[in-house]
Amino acid sequence: MHRRSLFLLLSAFLPAFLQAQERSFINPPDLSKPHGYSHVVAVPAGGKTLYVSGQMALDKDGNLVGKGDFQAQAEQVFANLDKALKASGASFKDVVRLDIYMTDATKTPELRIVRDKYIDTAHPPASTLVEVKRLVRDDVLLEVDVTAVVP
């Protein structure tokens, strides 16, 4: 078979094959029931892995959005993550892990409301939430980074 013919054959079937490689969202029965995250997300080999740096509630000019307002900051953080993913050819459906750092964990219910507008709540990514004493700036209440895998 000629190289060009082989290339055309692979080009025709490879995208469908990669799409068939489904992620597995695993919640072992011997672990506590997760609320808004999965204990394990298994991703088959192949595709492009994106590591998106922690996003804060900054607009495109670097100005803080929502000083003192946790929900406004959460909205901006997830909007920033969405823009970063889209600029990389991905979306929140490709996110397999969320790492969340916040200065007040009592705001978790507010965070979940915003987060759930973006993630696939039927198959949520693996996630870690950490309460920290302070972030890089005193007025920043939340920072979130994500890992995504694009087929």
mmCIF file of N, CA and C in Angstrom, residues 21-74:
data_model
loop_
_atom_site.group_PDB
_atom_site.id
_atom_site.type_symbol
_atom_site.label_atom_id
_atom_site.label_comp_id
_atom_site.label_asym_id
_atom_site.label_seq_id
_atom_site.Cartn_x
_atom_site.Cartn_y
_atom_site.Cartn_z
ATOM 1 N N GLN A 21 -12.703 6.434 22.124
ATOM 2 C CA GLN A 21 -11.925 6.215 23.339
ATOM 3 C C GLN A 21 -12.541 7.052 24.458
ATOM 4 N N GLU A 22 -13.526 6.507 25.116
ATOM 5 C CA GLU A 22 -14.256 7.246 26.140
ATOM 6 C C GLU A 22 -13.472 7.340 27.443
ATOM 7 N N ARG A 23 -13.655 8.439 28.104
ATOM 8 C CA ARG A 23 -13.102 8.590 29.450
ATOM 9 C C ARG A 23 -13.957 7.771 30.402
ATOM 10 N N SER A 24 -13.339 7.300 31.458
ATOM 11 C CA SER A 24 -14.072 6.570 32.486
ATOM 12 C C SER A 24 -14.089 7.405 33.755
ATOM 13 N N PHE A 25 -15.261 7.569 34.312
ATOM 14 C CA PHE A 25 -15.434 8.291 35.567
ATOM 15 C C PHE A 25 -15.727 7.238 36.622
ATOM 16 N N ILE A 26 -14.792 7.071 37.543
ATOM 17 C CA ILE A 26 -14.838 5.934 38.466
ATOM 18 C C ILE A 26 -15.005 6.424 39.895
ATOM 19 N N ASN A 27 -16.031 5.902 40.544
ATOM 20 C CA ASN A 27 -16.291 6.199 41.945
ATOM 21 C C ASN A 27 -16.435 4.865 42.677
ATOM 22 N N PRO A 28 -15.321 4.340 43.192
ATOM 23 C CA PRO A 28 -15.359 3.030 43.841
ATOM 24 C C PRO A 28 -16.354 2.991 44.999
ATOM 25 N N PRO A 29 -17.119 1.904 45.119
ATOM 26 C CA PRO A 29 -18.119 1.808 46.191
ATOM 27 C C PRO A 29 -17.499 1.793 47.589
ATOM 28 N N ASP A 30 -16.208 1.503 47.691
ATOM 29 C CA ASP A 30 -15.542 1.489 48.995
ATOM 30 C C ASP A 30 -15.053 2.865 49.429
ATOM 31 N N LEU A 31 -15.289 3.898 48.607
ATOM 32 C CA LEU A 31 -14.957 5.279 48.967
ATOM 33 C C LEU A 31 -16.254 6.048 49.191
ATOM 34 N N SER A 32 -16.156 7.164 49.893
ATOM 35 C CA SER A 32 -17.338 7.982 50.141
ATOM 36 C C SER A 32 -17.917 8.485 48.821
ATOM 37 N N LYS A 33 -19.232 8.736 48.827
ATOM 38 C CA LYS A 33 -19.895 9.234 47.622
ATOM 39 C C LYS A 33 -19.451 10.670 47.355
ATOM 40 N N PRO A 34 -18.878 10.932 46.190
ATOM 41 C CA PRO A 34 -18.437 12.299 45.899
ATOM 42 C C PRO A 34 -19.607 13.203 45.526
ATOM 43 N N HIS A 35 -19.476 14.472 45.855
ATOM 44 C CA HIS A 35 -20.502 15.468 45.522
ATOM 45 C C HIS A 35 -19.867 16.519 44.621
ATOM 46 N N GLY A 36 -20.101 16.413 43.319
ATOM 47 C CA GLY A 36 -19.595 17.405 42.375
ATOM 48 C C GLY A 36 -18.225 17.110 41.816
ATOM 49 N N TYR A 37 -17.701 15.923 42.072
ATOM 50 C CA TYR A 37 -16.420 15.516 41.494
ATOM 51 C C TYR A 37 -16.401 14.003 41.368
ATOM 52 N N SER A 38 -15.441 13.478 40.638
ATOM 53 C CA SER A 38 -15.239 12.036 40.516
ATOM 54 C C SER A 38 -13.953 11.677 41.244
ATOM 55 N N HIS A 39 -13.931 10.507 41.894
ATOM 56 C CA HIS A 39 -12.704 10.080 42.556
ATOM 57 C C HIS A 39 -11.589 9.828 41.546
ATOM 58 N N VAL A 40 -11.933 9.235 40.410
ATOM 59 C CA VAL A 40 -10.929 8.898 39.394
ATOM 60 C C VAL A 40 -11.498 9.209 38.020
ATOM 61 N N VAL A 41 -10.683 9.799 37.163
ATOM 62 C CA VAL A 41 -11.025 9.952 35.748
ATOM 63 C C VAL A 41 -9.906 9.275 34.975
ATOM 64 N N ALA A 42 -10.257 8.221 34.247
ATOM 65 C CA ALA A 42 -9.280 7.498 33.438
ATOM 66 C C ALA A 42 -9.406 7.974 31.992
ATOM 67 N N VAL A 43 -8.273 8.364 31.413
ATOM 68 C CA VAL A 43 -8.247 8.879 30.052
ATOM 69 C C VAL A 43 -7.367 7.963 29.220
ATOM 70 N N PRO A 44 -7.899 7.438 28.113
ATOM 71 C CA PRO A 44 -7.078 6.570 27.275
ATOM 72 C C PRO A 44 -5.899 7.328 26.672
ATOM 73 N N ALA A 45 -4.873 6.598 26.324
ATOM 74 C CA ALA A 45 -3.692 7.217 25.701
ATOM 75 C C ALA A 45 -4.095 7.915 24.408
ATOM 76 N N GLY A 46 -3.378 8.933 24.070
ATOM 77 C CA GLY A 46 -3.655 9.674 22.843
ATOM 78 C C GLY A 46 -4.316 10.997 23.158
ATOM 79 N N GLY A 47 -4.261 11.877 22.236
ATOM 80 C CA GLY A 47 -4.857 13.183 22.431
ATOM 81 C C GLY A 47 -3.832 14.194 22.904
ATOM 82 N N LYS A 48 -4.327 15.365 23.229
ATOM 83 C CA LYS A 48 -3.483 16.477 23.659
ATOM 84 C C LYS A 48 -3.870 16.821 25.090
ATOM 85 N N THR A 49 -2.882 16.890 25.987
ATOM 86 C CA THR A 49 -3.135 17.249 27.374
ATOM 87 C C THR A 49 -2.815 18.726 27.569
ATOM 88 N N LEU A 50 -3.750 19.436 28.178
ATOM 89 C CA LEU A 50 -3.585 20.858 28.467
ATOM 90 C C LEU A 50 -3.509 21.061 29.971
ATOM 91 N N TYR A 51 -2.539 21.833 30.404
ATOM 92 C CA TYR A 51 -2.405 22.218 31.802
ATOM 93 C C TYR A 51 -2.628 23.728 31.844
ATOM 94 N N VAL A 52 -3.785 24.135 32.344
ATOM 95 C CA VAL A 52 -4.127 25.552 32.359
ATOM 96 C C VAL A 52 -3.732 26.131 33.718
ATOM 97 N N SER A 53 -2.901 27.152 33.688
ATOM 98 C CA SER A 53 -2.447 27.803 34.916
ATOM 99 C C SER A 53 -3.615 28.309 35.734
ATOM 100 N N GLY A 54 -3.362 28.443 37.035
ATOM 101 C CA GLY A 54 -4.379 28.966 37.927
ATOM 102 C C GLY A 54 -4.901 30.309 37.443
ATOM 103 N N GLN A 55 -6.213 30.405 37.382
ATOM 104 C CA GLN A 55 -6.855 31.634 36.944
ATOM 105 C C GLN A 55 -7.466 32.338 38.144
ATOM 106 N N MET A 56 -7.264 33.636 38.176
ATOM 107 C CA MET A 56 -7.854 34.490 39.209
ATOM 108 C C MET A 56 -8.912 35.365 38.547
ATOM 109 N N ALA A 57 -9.593 36.154 39.346
ATOM 110 C CA ALA A 57 -10.677 36.998 38.843
ATOM 111 C C ALA A 57 -10.146 38.288 38.247
ATOM 112 N N LEU A 58 -9.300 38.154 37.229
ATOM 113 C CA LEU A 58 -8.746 39.325 36.567
ATOM 114 C C LEU A 58 -9.352 39.460 35.179
ATOM 115 N N ASP A 59 -9.675 40.692 34.794
ATOM 116 C CA ASP A 59 -10.161 40.910 33.432
ATOM 117 C C ASP A 59 -8.962 40.939 32.486
ATOM 118 N N LYS A 60 -9.212 41.159 31.191
ATOM 119 C CA LYS A 60 -8.129 41.098 30.204
ATOM 120 C C LYS A 60 -7.061 42.170 30.408
ATOM 121 N N ASP A 61 -7.400 43.227 31.160
ATOM 122 C CA ASP A 61 -6.429 44.281 31.445
ATOM 123 C C ASP A 61 -5.713 44.072 32.779
ATOM 124 N N GLY A 62 -5.997 42.945 33.451
ATOM 125 C CA GLY A 62 -5.341 42.648 34.717
ATOM 126 C C GLY A 62 -5.998 43.270 35.931
ATOM 127 N N ASN A 63 -7.200 43.817 35.751
ATOM 128 C CA ASN A 63 -7.929 44.429 36.869
ATOM 129 C C ASN A 63 -8.769 43.373 37.584
ATOM 130 N N LEU A 64 -8.792 43.422 38.905
ATOM 131 C CA LEU A 64 -9.592 42.493 39.687
ATOM 132 C C LEU A 64 -11.071 42.761 39.468
ATOM 133 N N VAL A 65 -11.820 41.690 39.251
ATOM 134 C CA VAL A 65 -13.282 41.764 39.119
ATOM 135 C C VAL A 65 -13.875 41.267 40.428
ATOM 136 N N GLY A 66 -14.770 42.033 41.027
ATOM 137 C CA GLY A 66 -15.486 41.588 42.222
ATOM 138 C C GLY A 66 -14.710 41.678 43.516
ATOM 139 N N LYS A 67 -14.063 42.781 43.760
ATOM 140 C CA LYS A 67 -13.321 42.934 45.021
ATOM 141 C C LYS A 67 -14.268 42.685 46.202
ATOM 142 N N GLY A 68 -13.907 41.720 47.045
ATOM 143 C CA GLY A 68 -14.710 41.384 48.215
ATOM 144 C C GLY A 68 -15.962 40.581 47.928
ATOM 145 N N ASP A 69 -16.218 40.241 46.663
ATOM 146 C CA ASP A 69 -17.436 39.529 46.255
ATOM 147 C C ASP A 69 -17.045 38.149 45.711
ATOM 148 N N PHE A 70 -17.179 37.121 46.543
ATOM 149 C CA PHE A 70 -16.724 35.791 46.158
ATOM 150 C C PHE A 70 -17.414 35.291 44.889
ATOM 151 N N GLN A 71 -18.730 35.430 44.804
ATOM 152 C CA GLN A 71 -19.447 34.910 43.637
ATOM 153 C C GLN A 71 -19.005 35.611 42.356
ATOM 154 N N ALA A 72 -18.824 36.920 42.394
ATOM 155 C CA ALA A 72 -18.359 37.648 41.207
ATOM 156 C C ALA A 72 -16.966 37.175 40.803
ATOM 157 N N GLN A 73 -16.112 36.922 41.788
ATOM 158 C CA GLN A 73 -14.778 36.423 41.468
ATOM 159 C C GLN A 73 -14.859 35.017 40.866
ATOM 160 N N ALA A 74 -15.714 34.168 41.427
ATOM 161 C CA ALA A 74 -15.861 32.808 40.893
ATOM 162 C C ALA A 74 -16.347 32.853 39.443
#
